[in-house]
Amino acid sequence: MTPIHYLYLINAGVFCIVGAGLLLVWQRHRSQTFARDMGLATISSALLPIGYLLHLSLSPRWVPIPTLLALLGAIPSLLFLSSGVLRLAGRRLSPLAAVSIAVSASLALALPAAGNKLFYWPILYLLVLCCMGTLALRWLWPKGGVERWVGPLLILLGLNQLFLIVYAEQGLAVNIFWATLIRSAIGAVFALAALEGAIRESARLAVRFQQMTEHTVQGVVVTDGARILYANPAVRNLYGVPLGQGAYAAFGDMPTGSFCDQTMQRQHRLLQSGVSTIANWENRCAVAGGRQLELRFEAWRVDWDGLPATQILITDDTERNASARALLHQASHDELTGLPNRSVLMRQLRQYCYLADGSMHCTLVVLNIDRFKLFNQSQGDLAGDQVLQAFVAALQQALGERGELMRLGGDEFAIIDPSGGAVREIADRLRSVCVQALKVPEGEYFIDASMGVAVFPDHADSADALLRAANAAMYQAKRTPGTSLAMAEQRFVQMSRDSLATEQALRKGIRNHEIYLDYQPKVDAVTGQLRGFEALARWRRPEVGQVSPVEFIAIAERTGLIVELGAALLEQACRQIAQWRATLGTCVPVAVNVSPVQLLNPGFPQLVQQVLASTGIPAECLTLEITESAAIDNLEDTTRQLAMLEELGIKVAMDDFGTGFSSLSMLRQLPLSIVKIDRGLIEPLPAPDAVAVVRAICQLAAALDLEVVAEGIETLEQAITARDAGCHVFQGYFYAKPLGVAEAGVWMQRLVAETATEDTESAELN
Ligand code: C2E
Ligand code: CA
Ligand code: CA
């Protein structure tokens, strides 16, 4: 072994050590890939001196081995070196450049024509290194830092090849000496650059972590299971505990239910033992100031300064949960009374019906306030709301623990008694509320209610059927005036099914103009001459036949369809009047019935005026018949509406007088022209007490200057007594039933003819 052999060995050894060092640096800081490339470049460079050593020591027949080693060392060495330098400058070696370097290196080493290997190879090596060095100088020098020395060192390493180019074999020793030194320096620079890069990287990550955690509203805690290693400001705000004095504050300060309770300890153990990778749990926690927090925790394993730790993310769900609960409450409760609504009722009923075994009963009461719509219209919505609230309070007090109260909507309530106790007891309690006056700021009111009771499983076998049965019973109770209660019966359900079908058919009927008018004549009590007609609504329901107006008008009133229907009928009557007037040259007043809902509609007088104008008939051709119920429920509004109609010149009749609530004083207060005595008072005529009543009404009417019409005259006897008692006009089957337009027209023609004869007679007499 000559000294040059040792030099080769030292060179190879140093390259291997420097290369391995760089690879180790890269292994710790994986993001610093340039260290890896330079490490590989340095290690592969070690193959060159080893190859040369073998070349010197082996016999010539082993020549391919050193050549192969030189090729294996030289090409990767150049490629990795270029790639490492470029990566350090934040760039990548393009595939084209890589191929060019590899091909040139192979040519320089392997071409037989290349001859002297200590000439062409060093030239190529010098060119590549000086090129890379110049580029590195341009890219890295301005950046400062240790990397700036890479450029000059590479150029130096390149220039070192001149010893070989110029002195060939004689320059080898000097070349190897300097190459070892410079390569070691380059390795050191790369290693330092990698460490600096890693430090910068972790500083950046630390800043990012801080930015993320210090400013987030979510709490972030890092713990090793026994101590708090880190807690962001949000945690301190959340718990109101001065956690800030040190990262190692004791857990003892924390409120129970916070992140440091037993649940966390368990989750920490599970995460650290690898049983789970992420943990989620929730907790309620009372914090400083007595606030109750609802917290959600999410935790996972982290390395904290090289220690195994658990990072916990704490989210305060208190507000979110509260608004979710509020939304749920809103969806399931009535706003005005705070009572559970229909959806809750159905849910509960289903539950009770599902749970109930054979021995269990569940009572359902459906309660509907009578005429509440009218109450609202007359007293205003505010008073209506107050009354509802007072009514609910009274119901709740009366029910106590017996039964759960719910509001189905508007003026309808439901009471469930899952104990299925005596129906009578619950009914008595509910009735007691309707007996007492409800005191509200606007005044004192009495309320009537209709109640339907159904018991599971006696009346129905499912929740829906139970509600249907109670509803049907409630509608049955509505037929009885005042507060009343009805027990469910199968036939009620059928009846309400029918009434629903009728309602649907009526809607269609109104749209298709199926409702028309018949006209019943009214005659003079003394002369028997035609004095007018009453227009009476008729509906021939397809496939069913004639439906009584008593039935369909009631449905129209209940559903609000009456406003539309009433307006259509008023127009129909007025068009008929106009037509008679046009063909016969005269007309008698036609009375049109007006429902209370219709009358109390603020736009009603304008509607009448509009119809008169559009049909072109004078106001005296139209009479309106109203019933007492409108006036009873709301005297003030009725008076105002009637006054407006009077101003238009329209006569108004009080219909069905003598039934129900009839009050004589009301006749005095309202601006009326006609009073119609109800059929119920005419029928018993000539019984003396009936005569006395009719006479009294007629006397009062005379005092008030009202015309009296007797309805339902069926016999001559009734007619005579009624006339003697003081009635002015008769209407009844004795004279005519309600007639079709054509027949009514005949009556009109007869009147025209009679008037004409009378006129000639009186002319002759004169
Ligand atoms: P109402 O206004 O009291 O009408 C008089 C009712 O008595 C009519 O019954 C008529 O046919 C009947 N009637 C007339 N003379 C006699 C008689 O001598 N004997 C008997 N037994 N009955 C007689 P109808 O047409 O069935 O109407 C019943 C009720 O329906 C009406 O009672 C009225 O309250 C309501 N109605 C009818 N048409 C309308 C309408 O266009 N609008 C409104 N709102 N209600 C109407
Ligand atoms: Ca009438
Ligand atoms: Ca009547």
PDB file of N, CA, C and O in Angstrom, residues 54 78 154 190 204 210 294 320 333 381 429 463 487 513-514 527-528 532 640 646 717 756:
ATOM      1  N   LEU A  54      -9.342  -0.257  -6.528  1.00  0.00           N
ATOM      2  CA  LEU A  54      -9.406  -1.603  -7.094  1.00  0.00           C
ATOM      3  C   LEU A  54      -8.675  -1.659  -8.434  1.00  0.00           C
ATOM      4  O   LEU A  54      -7.983  -2.615  -8.746  1.00  0.00           O
ATOM      5  N   LEU A  78     -23.450  12.658  -9.385  1.00  0.00           N
ATOM      6  CA  LEU A  78     -23.729  13.924 -10.080  1.00  0.00           C
ATOM      7  C   LEU A  78     -25.217  14.276 -10.012  1.00  0.00           C
ATOM      8  O   LEU A  78     -25.595  15.416  -9.769  1.00  0.00           O
ATOM      9  N   LEU A 154     -18.965  24.654  -4.241  1.00  0.00           N
ATOM     10  CA  LEU A 154     -19.127  23.799  -5.424  1.00  0.00           C
ATOM     11  C   LEU A 154     -18.156  24.218  -6.525  1.00  0.00           C
ATOM     12  O   LEU A 154     -17.546  23.376  -7.197  1.00  0.00           O
ATOM     13  N   PHE A 190     -24.646  21.655   4.304  1.00  0.00           N
ATOM     14  CA  PHE A 190     -25.972  21.078   4.071  1.00  0.00           C
ATOM     15  C   PHE A 190     -26.625  20.656   5.383  1.00  0.00           C
ATOM     16  O   PHE A 190     -27.815  20.864   5.599  1.00  0.00           O
ATOM     17  N   ARG A 204     -42.393  27.961  12.563  1.00  0.00           N
ATOM     18  CA  ARG A 204     -43.580  28.355  11.802  1.00  0.00           C
ATOM     19  C   ARG A 204     -44.806  27.566  12.289  1.00  0.00           C
ATOM     20  O   ARG A 204     -45.892  28.100  12.463  1.00  0.00           O
ATOM     21  N   GLN A 210     -50.165  28.441  17.591  1.00  0.00           N
ATOM     22  CA  GLN A 210     -50.534  29.497  18.527  1.00  0.00           C
ATOM     23  C   GLN A 210     -51.662  30.350  17.947  1.00  0.00           C
ATOM     24  O   GLN A 210     -52.649  30.622  18.599  1.00  0.00           O
ATOM     25  N   GLU A 294     -72.871  23.688  28.731  1.00  0.00           N
ATOM     26  CA  GLU A 294     -72.969  22.373  28.111  1.00  0.00           C
ATOM     27  C   GLU A 294     -71.787  22.269  27.163  1.00  0.00           C
ATOM     28  O   GLU A 294     -71.713  23.004  26.187  1.00  0.00           O
ATOM     29  N   ARG A 320     -75.949  27.017  21.482  1.00  0.00           N
ATOM     30  CA  ARG A 320     -76.469  26.268  20.347  1.00  0.00           C
ATOM     31  C   ARG A 320     -77.548  25.292  20.803  1.00  0.00           C
ATOM     32  O   ARG A 320     -78.623  25.202  20.211  1.00  0.00           O
ATOM     33  N   HIS A 333     -94.973  23.814  20.695  1.00  0.00           N
ATOM     34  CA  HIS A 333     -95.828  24.523  21.641  1.00  0.00           C
ATOM     35  C   HIS A 333     -96.485  25.735  21.005  1.00  0.00           C
ATOM     36  O   HIS A 333     -95.960  26.321  20.075  1.00  0.00           O
ATOM     37  N   ASP A 381    -108.893  41.257  18.448  1.00  0.00           N
ATOM     38  CA  ASP A 381    -108.014  40.114  18.669  1.00  0.00           C
ATOM     39  C   ASP A 381    -107.322  40.167  20.023  1.00  0.00           C
ATOM     40  O   ASP A 381    -107.050  39.140  20.638  1.00  0.00           O
ATOM     41  N   ARG A 429    -115.024  19.294  36.186  1.00  0.00           N
ATOM     42  CA  ARG A 429    -113.971  20.300  36.361  1.00  0.00           C
ATOM     43  C   ARG A 429    -113.966  21.282  35.192  1.00  0.00           C
ATOM     44  O   ARG A 429    -113.808  22.481  35.377  1.00  0.00           O
ATOM     45  N   ALA A 463    -104.812   6.206  17.953  1.00  0.00           N
ATOM     46  CA  ALA A 463    -104.754   7.613  18.338  1.00  0.00           C
ATOM     47  C   ALA A 463    -105.589   8.470  17.398  1.00  0.00           C
ATOM     48  O   ALA A 463    -106.382   9.306  17.831  1.00  0.00           O
ATOM     49  N   MET A 487    -120.595  12.370  24.680  1.00  0.00           N
ATOM     50  CA  MET A 487    -119.699  11.211  24.641  1.00  0.00           C
ATOM     51  C   MET A 487    -119.634  10.700  23.206  1.00  0.00           C
ATOM     52  O   MET A 487    -120.601  10.829  22.453  1.00  0.00           O
ATOM     53  N   HIS A 513    -121.013  27.398  -9.454  1.00  0.00           N
ATOM     54  CA  HIS A 513    -122.315  28.113  -9.476  1.00  0.00           C
ATOM     55  C   HIS A 513    -123.485  27.147  -9.364  1.00  0.00           C
ATOM     56  O   HIS A 513    -124.475  27.260 -10.074  1.00  0.00           O
ATOM     57  N   GLU A 514    -123.375  26.153  -8.483  1.00  0.00           N
ATOM     58  CA  GLU A 514    -124.479  25.194  -8.305  1.00  0.00           C
ATOM     59  C   GLU A 514    -125.564  25.765  -7.396  1.00  0.00           C
ATOM     60  O   GLU A 514    -126.655  25.229  -7.319  1.00  0.00           O
ATOM     61  N   THR A 527    -154.969  43.126   1.419  1.00  0.00           N
ATOM     62  CA  THR A 527    -155.402  43.011   0.027  1.00  0.00           C
ATOM     63  C   THR A 527    -154.979  41.707  -0.626  1.00  0.00           C
ATOM     64  O   THR A 527    -155.500  41.332  -1.669  1.00  0.00           O
ATOM     65  N   GLY A 528    -154.002  41.016  -0.034  1.00  0.00           N
ATOM     66  CA  GLY A 528    -153.514  39.773  -0.650  1.00  0.00           C
ATOM     67  C   GLY A 528    -152.614  40.031  -1.838  1.00  0.00           C
ATOM     68  O   GLY A 528    -152.189  39.104  -2.527  1.00  0.00           O
ATOM     69  N   GLY A 532    -143.655  41.550  -2.139  1.00  0.00           N
ATOM     70  CA  GLY A 532    -142.214  41.335  -2.277  1.00  0.00           C
ATOM     71  C   GLY A 532    -141.904  39.853  -2.304  1.00  0.00           C
ATOM     72  O   GLY A 532    -142.807  39.019  -2.298  1.00  0.00           O
ATOM     73  N   ARG A 640    -123.649  50.092  13.570  1.00  0.00           N
ATOM     74  CA  ARG A 640    -122.896  50.914  12.611  1.00  0.00           C
ATOM     75  C   ARG A 640    -123.124  50.421  11.174  1.00  0.00           C
ATOM     76  O   ARG A 640    -123.398  51.221  10.272  1.00  0.00           O
ATOM     77  N   GLU A 646    -128.745  51.855   5.893  1.00  0.00           N
ATOM     78  CA  GLU A 646    -129.902  52.763   5.903  1.00  0.00           C
ATOM     79  C   GLU A 646    -129.584  53.981   5.044  1.00  0.00           C
ATOM     80  O   GLU A 646    -130.421  54.473   4.286  1.00  0.00           O
ATOM     81  N   GLU A 717    -156.877  30.293   8.794  1.00  0.00           N
ATOM     82  CA  GLU A 717    -157.123  30.677  10.185  1.00  0.00           C
ATOM     83  C   GLU A 717    -155.951  31.471  10.763  1.00  0.00           C
ATOM     84  O   GLU A 717    -156.128  32.516  11.377  1.00  0.00           O
ATOM     85  N   ALA A 756    -152.541  47.674 -12.998  1.00  0.00           N
ATOM     86  CA  ALA A 756    -153.075  48.361 -14.170  1.00  0.00           C
ATOM     87  C   ALA A 756    -154.598  48.479 -14.062  1.00  0.00           C
ATOM     88  O   ALA A 756    -155.166  49.558 -14.270  1.00  0.00           O
TER      89      ALA A 756
END
